[in-house]
Tab-separated table of C-alpha atoms in Angstrom:
chain	number	residue	atom	x	y	z
A	1	SER	CA	0.000	0.000	0.000
A	2	GLN	CA	1.162	3.544	-0.647
A	3	GLN	CA	2.578	5.560	2.214
A	4	GLY	CA	1.562	8.956	0.928
A	5	GLU	CA	-1.842	10.196	-0.077
A	6	GLU	CA	-2.190	13.444	-1.969
A	7	ASP	CA	-5.109	15.788	-1.793
A	8	PRO	CA	-6.713	16.918	-4.014
A	9	GLN	CA	-6.471	14.327	-6.767
A	10	ALA	CA	-6.904	17.082	-9.342
A	11	LEU	CA	-6.704	20.854	-9.226
A	12	SER	CA	-7.613	23.368	-11.928
A	13	ILE	CA	-6.653	27.022	-11.548
A	14	GLN	CA	-5.971	30.152	-13.568
A	15	GLU	CA	-2.524	31.545	-14.259
A	16	GLY	CA	-1.360	33.790	-11.464
A	17	GLU	CA	-3.271	31.944	-8.762
A	18	ASN	CA	-1.614	29.912	-6.031
A	19	ALA	CA	-1.856	26.133	-5.970
A	20	THR	CA	-1.724	24.126	-2.761
A	21	MET	CA	-1.330	20.370	-2.663
A	22	ASN	CA	-1.342	18.269	0.467
A	23	CYS	CA	0.252	14.966	1.309
A	24	SER	CA	-0.396	12.708	4.273
A	25	TYR	CA	1.619	9.692	5.294
A	26	LYS	CA	1.302	6.908	7.800
A	27	THR	CA	4.622	6.068	9.455
A	28	SER	CA	7.695	7.895	10.691
A	29	ILE	CA	9.846	9.312	7.959
A	30	ASN	CA	13.442	10.334	7.453
A	31	ASN	CA	12.550	12.834	4.756
A	32	LEU	CA	9.800	13.760	2.345
A	33	GLN	CA	10.325	14.786	-1.252
A	34	TRP	CA	8.134	16.420	-3.878
A	35	TYR	CA	8.413	15.568	-7.568
A	36	ARG	CA	6.797	16.826	-10.746
A	37	GLN	CA	5.947	14.674	-13.762
A	38	ASN	CA	5.010	16.059	-17.148
A	39	SER	CA	2.906	13.970	-19.520
A	40	GLY	CA	3.832	10.583	-18.061
A	41	ARG	CA	7.552	11.021	-18.519
A	42	GLY	CA	10.408	11.228	-16.025
A	43	LEU	CA	10.125	12.790	-12.624
A	44	VAL	CA	11.735	16.096	-11.765
A	45	HIS	CA	12.884	16.546	-8.184
A	46	LEU	CA	11.489	19.714	-6.617
A	47	ILE	CA	12.292	19.813	-2.917
A	48	LEU	CA	13.511	17.498	-0.139
A	49	ILE	CA	12.507	18.338	3.420
A	50	ARG	CA	13.966	16.403	6.319
A	51	SER	CA	11.979	15.256	9.324
A	52	ASN	CA	13.602	17.892	11.565
A	53	GLU	CA	12.677	20.722	9.198
A	54	ARG	CA	9.359	22.529	9.144
A	55	GLU	CA	9.522	24.663	6.023
A	56	LYS	CA	11.609	25.033	2.880
A	57	HIS	CA	11.497	27.378	-0.055
A	58	SER	CA	12.729	27.089	-3.609
A	59	GLY	CA	11.778	29.882	-5.977
A	60	ARG	CA	7.985	29.903	-6.221
A	61	LEU	CA	7.732	26.680	-4.234
A	62	ARG	CA	7.107	26.451	-0.514
A	63	VAL	CA	6.955	23.134	1.312
A	64	THR	CA	5.869	22.616	4.880
A	65	LEU	CA	6.132	19.504	7.008
A	66	ASP	CA	4.154	18.728	10.148
A	67	THR	CA	5.443	15.479	11.581
A	68	SER	CA	2.901	15.529	14.411
A	69	LYS	CA	0.112	15.412	11.836
A	70	LYS	CA	2.135	13.313	9.395
A	71	SER	CA	1.401	15.755	6.620
A	72	SER	CA	3.117	18.039	4.152
A	73	SER	CA	1.967	20.712	1.777
A	74	LEU	CA	3.376	22.088	-1.458
A	75	LEU	CA	2.480	25.652	-2.385
A	76	ILE	CA	3.159	26.977	-5.865
A	77	THR	CA	2.764	30.736	-5.964
A	78	ALA	CA	1.877	32.804	-9.019
A	79	SER	CA	1.274	29.692	-11.096
A	80	ARG	CA	2.062	29.533	-14.805
A	81	ALA	CA	0.698	27.364	-17.586
A	82	ALA	CA	4.076	25.588	-17.603
A	83	ASP	CA	3.355	24.364	-14.051
A	84	THR	CA	0.697	22.045	-15.489
A	85	ALA	CA	1.834	18.567	-14.443
A	86	SER	CA	1.291	15.823	-11.909
A	87	TYR	CA	2.879	16.385	-8.521
A	88	PHE	CA	3.891	13.541	-6.247
A	89	CYS	CA	5.057	13.418	-2.678
A	90	ALA	CA	7.418	10.622	-1.758
A	91	THR	CA	8.621	9.555	1.645
A	92	VAL	CA	11.757	7.847	2.831
A	93	LEU	CA	10.958	5.926	5.980
A	94	SER	CA	13.051	6.226	9.109
A	95	GLY	CA	14.791	3.169	10.458
A	96	GLY	CA	17.203	2.446	7.667
A	97	TYR	CA	14.780	2.045	4.794
A	98	ASN	CA	16.055	3.397	1.525
A	99	LYS	CA	13.316	3.506	-1.069
A	100	LEU	CA	10.927	6.247	-2.109
A	101	ILE	CA	7.289	5.503	-1.378
A	102	PHE	CA	5.094	7.606	-3.610
A	103	GLY	CA	1.606	8.917	-3.192
A	104	ALA	CA	-0.966	8.786	-5.961
A	105	GLY	CA	-0.247	12.344	-7.067
A	106	THR	CA	-2.171	15.532	-7.743
A	107	ARG	CA	-2.907	16.526	-11.332
A	108	LEU	CA	-2.544	20.283	-11.637
A	109	ALA	CA	-3.923	22.163	-14.627
A	110	VAL	CA	-3.071	25.859	-14.941
A	111	HIS	CA	-5.136	27.674	-17.533
A	112	PRO	CA	-3.887	30.816	-19.335
B	1	GLU	CA	26.274	17.533	-16.566
B	2	ALA	CA	24.344	14.734	-18.268
B	3	GLY	CA	21.307	13.445	-16.449
B	4	VAL	CA	20.104	9.899	-15.999
B	5	THR	CA	19.624	8.213	-19.344
B	6	GLN	CA	17.468	5.220	-20.171
B	7	SER	CA	17.104	3.037	-23.213
B	8	PRO	CA	15.103	2.191	-25.115
B	9	THR	CA	12.440	4.881	-24.971
B	10	HIS	CA	9.751	2.462	-26.019
B	11	LEU	CA	9.722	-1.321	-26.025
B	12	ILE	CA	7.009	-3.561	-27.384
B	13	LYS	CA	7.033	-7.238	-26.496
B	14	THR	CA	4.615	-10.111	-26.533
B	15	ARG	CA	3.487	-12.116	-23.549
B	16	GLY	CA	6.043	-14.667	-22.417
B	17	GLN	CA	9.047	-12.842	-23.890
B	18	GLN	CA	11.857	-11.207	-21.961
B	19	ALA	CA	12.558	-7.482	-21.775
B	20	THR	CA	15.834	-5.754	-20.948
B	21	LEU	CA	15.856	-2.116	-19.924
B	22	ARG	CA	19.010	-0.076	-19.431
B	23	CYS	CA	19.938	2.876	-17.274
B	24	SER	CA	23.013	5.068	-16.978
B	25	PRO	CA	23.248	7.124	-13.784
B	26	ILE	CA	24.541	10.615	-13.372
B	27	SER	CA	28.322	10.646	-13.327
B	28	GLY	CA	29.534	10.149	-9.780
B	29	HIS	CA	26.342	8.493	-8.577
B	30	THR	CA	26.747	4.959	-7.290
B	31	SER	CA	23.146	4.088	-6.467
B	32	VAL	CA	20.548	3.159	-9.073
B	33	TYR	CA	16.863	2.627	-8.375
B	34	TRP	CA	14.119	1.163	-10.532
B	35	TYR	CA	10.452	2.079	-10.239
B	36	GLN	CA	7.369	0.887	-12.078
B	37	GLN	CA	4.543	3.259	-12.933
B	38	ALA	CA	1.601	1.215	-14.082
B	39	LEU	CA	-1.790	2.647	-14.868
B	40	GLY	CA	-3.910	2.596	-11.755
B	41	LEU	CA	-1.105	1.382	-9.494
B	42	GLY	CA	1.013	4.485	-9.192
B	43	LEU	CA	4.765	4.592	-8.746
B	44	GLN	CA	6.138	1.516	-7.042
B	45	PHE	CA	9.673	0.783	-5.936
B	46	LEU	CA	11.240	-2.186	-7.704
B	47	LEU	CA	14.954	-2.462	-6.958
B	48	TRP	CA	17.900	-0.590	-5.495
B	49	TYR	CA	21.499	-1.245	-6.499
B	50	ASP	CA	24.559	0.278	-4.925
B	51	GLU	CA	28.199	-0.525	-5.588
B	52	GLY	CA	27.188	-3.439	-7.763
B	53	GLU	CA	24.964	-5.157	-5.231
B	54	GLU	CA	21.221	-5.397	-4.785
B	55	ARG	CA	20.425	-3.518	-1.569
B	56	ASN	CA	16.656	-3.580	-1.446
B	57	ARG	CA	13.793	-5.032	-3.376
B	58	GLY	CA	10.132	-4.092	-3.683
B	59	ASN	CA	7.172	-6.415	-3.659
B	60	PHE	CA	7.673	-7.850	-7.138
B	61	PRO	CA	8.046	-11.469	-8.289
B	62	PRO	CA	11.491	-12.960	-8.983
B	63	ARG	CA	11.022	-12.641	-12.731
B	64	PHE	CA	11.906	-8.985	-12.182
B	65	SER	CA	15.650	-8.912	-11.776
B	66	GLY	CA	18.579	-6.741	-12.602
B	67	ARG	CA	22.189	-5.976	-12.107
B	68	GLN	CA	24.586	-3.107	-11.763
B	69	PHE	CA	27.807	-2.993	-13.713
B	70	PRO	CA	31.227	-1.741	-12.544
B	71	ASN	CA	30.567	1.595	-14.243
B	72	TYR	CA	27.368	1.845	-12.131
B	73	SER	CA	25.017	1.519	-15.094
B	74	SER	CA	22.199	-0.928	-14.571
B	75	GLU	CA	19.933	-3.352	-16.375
B	76	LEU	CA	16.424	-4.370	-15.450
B	77	ASN	CA	15.289	-7.705	-16.820
B	78	VAL	CA	11.712	-8.843	-16.859
B	79	ASN	CA	11.219	-12.507	-17.760
B	80	ALA	CA	8.048	-14.277	-18.841
B	81	LEU	CA	6.302	-11.000	-19.583
B	82	GLU	CA	2.684	-10.646	-18.599
B	83	LEU	CA	0.163	-8.139	-19.893
B	84	GLU	CA	0.130	-6.333	-16.540
B	85	ASP	CA	3.846	-5.620	-16.863
B	86	SER	CA	2.941	-2.892	-19.329
B	87	ALA	CA	4.086	0.288	-17.630
B	88	LEU	CA	6.539	3.137	-17.573
B	89	TYR	CA	9.771	1.981	-15.956
B	90	LEU	CA	11.723	4.754	-14.341
B	91	CYS	CA	15.333	4.654	-13.296
B	92	ALA	CA	16.811	7.043	-10.758
B	93	SER	CA	20.258	7.593	-9.345
B	94	SER	CA	21.686	9.160	-6.240
B	95	SER	CA	25.083	9.736	-4.746
B	96	ARG	CA	26.634	7.545	-2.084
B	97	GLY	CA	24.561	7.107	1.042
B	98	GLY	CA	21.196	6.180	-0.416
B	99	PRO	CA	18.051	8.251	-0.553
B	100	SER	CA	17.848	8.779	3.159
B	101	TYR	CA	20.178	11.718	2.758
B	102	ASN	CA	20.269	12.305	-0.946
B	103	GLU	CA	17.864	13.258	-3.662
B	104	GLN	CA	17.017	10.818	-6.400
B	105	PHE	CA	17.317	12.050	-9.974
B	106	PHE	CA	15.104	10.340	-12.499
B	107	GLY	CA	15.550	9.426	-16.121
B	108	PRO	CA	12.864	9.875	-18.801
B	109	GLY	CA	11.693	6.283	-18.495
B	110	THR	CA	11.148	3.315	-20.766
B	111	ARG	CA	7.584	2.600	-21.764
B	112	LEU	CA	7.100	-1.146	-21.983
B	113	THR	CA	4.059	-2.462	-23.774
B	114	VAL	CA	3.238	-6.152	-23.574
B	115	LEU	CA	0.859	-7.434	-26.223
């Protein structure tokens, strides 16, 4: 079963608006990562946030992590049509595990 | 710096055949990971190789196997292909230490279609 669950499954917004995607997970993690996938091709790494971090920024991206709630959010500010893609959260479990466990993803559509 | 490369881009096989997929990691990366993205099943971890050895394996049958070569490139072999093996197979690499501390960088994938 998948560790992460994204919410919403799909999101449709206009250019310039902000997009927020949420991810929940079930067990303790070492870190959580967000990836983007365009048109069913390879994944692009966006941000890695470690379990002892609460917030990270990268350009227009802001990621938060709440380990007490076992949840993370990805905020894309001032969205562009080029941000249209599927976004996945992936967790690396604590305790020596070493594989990414992906959620089902959020399909984001940004309309001009 | 060249990214992770995979070949072939597309592969069409018939049920019962064998498929071989190839991956070249980013220069300097020693770990290679394989993931399967099948319709309706999401992204699932298949295999992790580091320094030529299999370090971890996902919940897949033994007919999914692979190896890592001395130059850290990797092959994924799928024997006795079944229709449900049709999927996008993604390879990723990371630097020494595994994904616990390092980001994984993904290739463009190989789309395997089993007829």
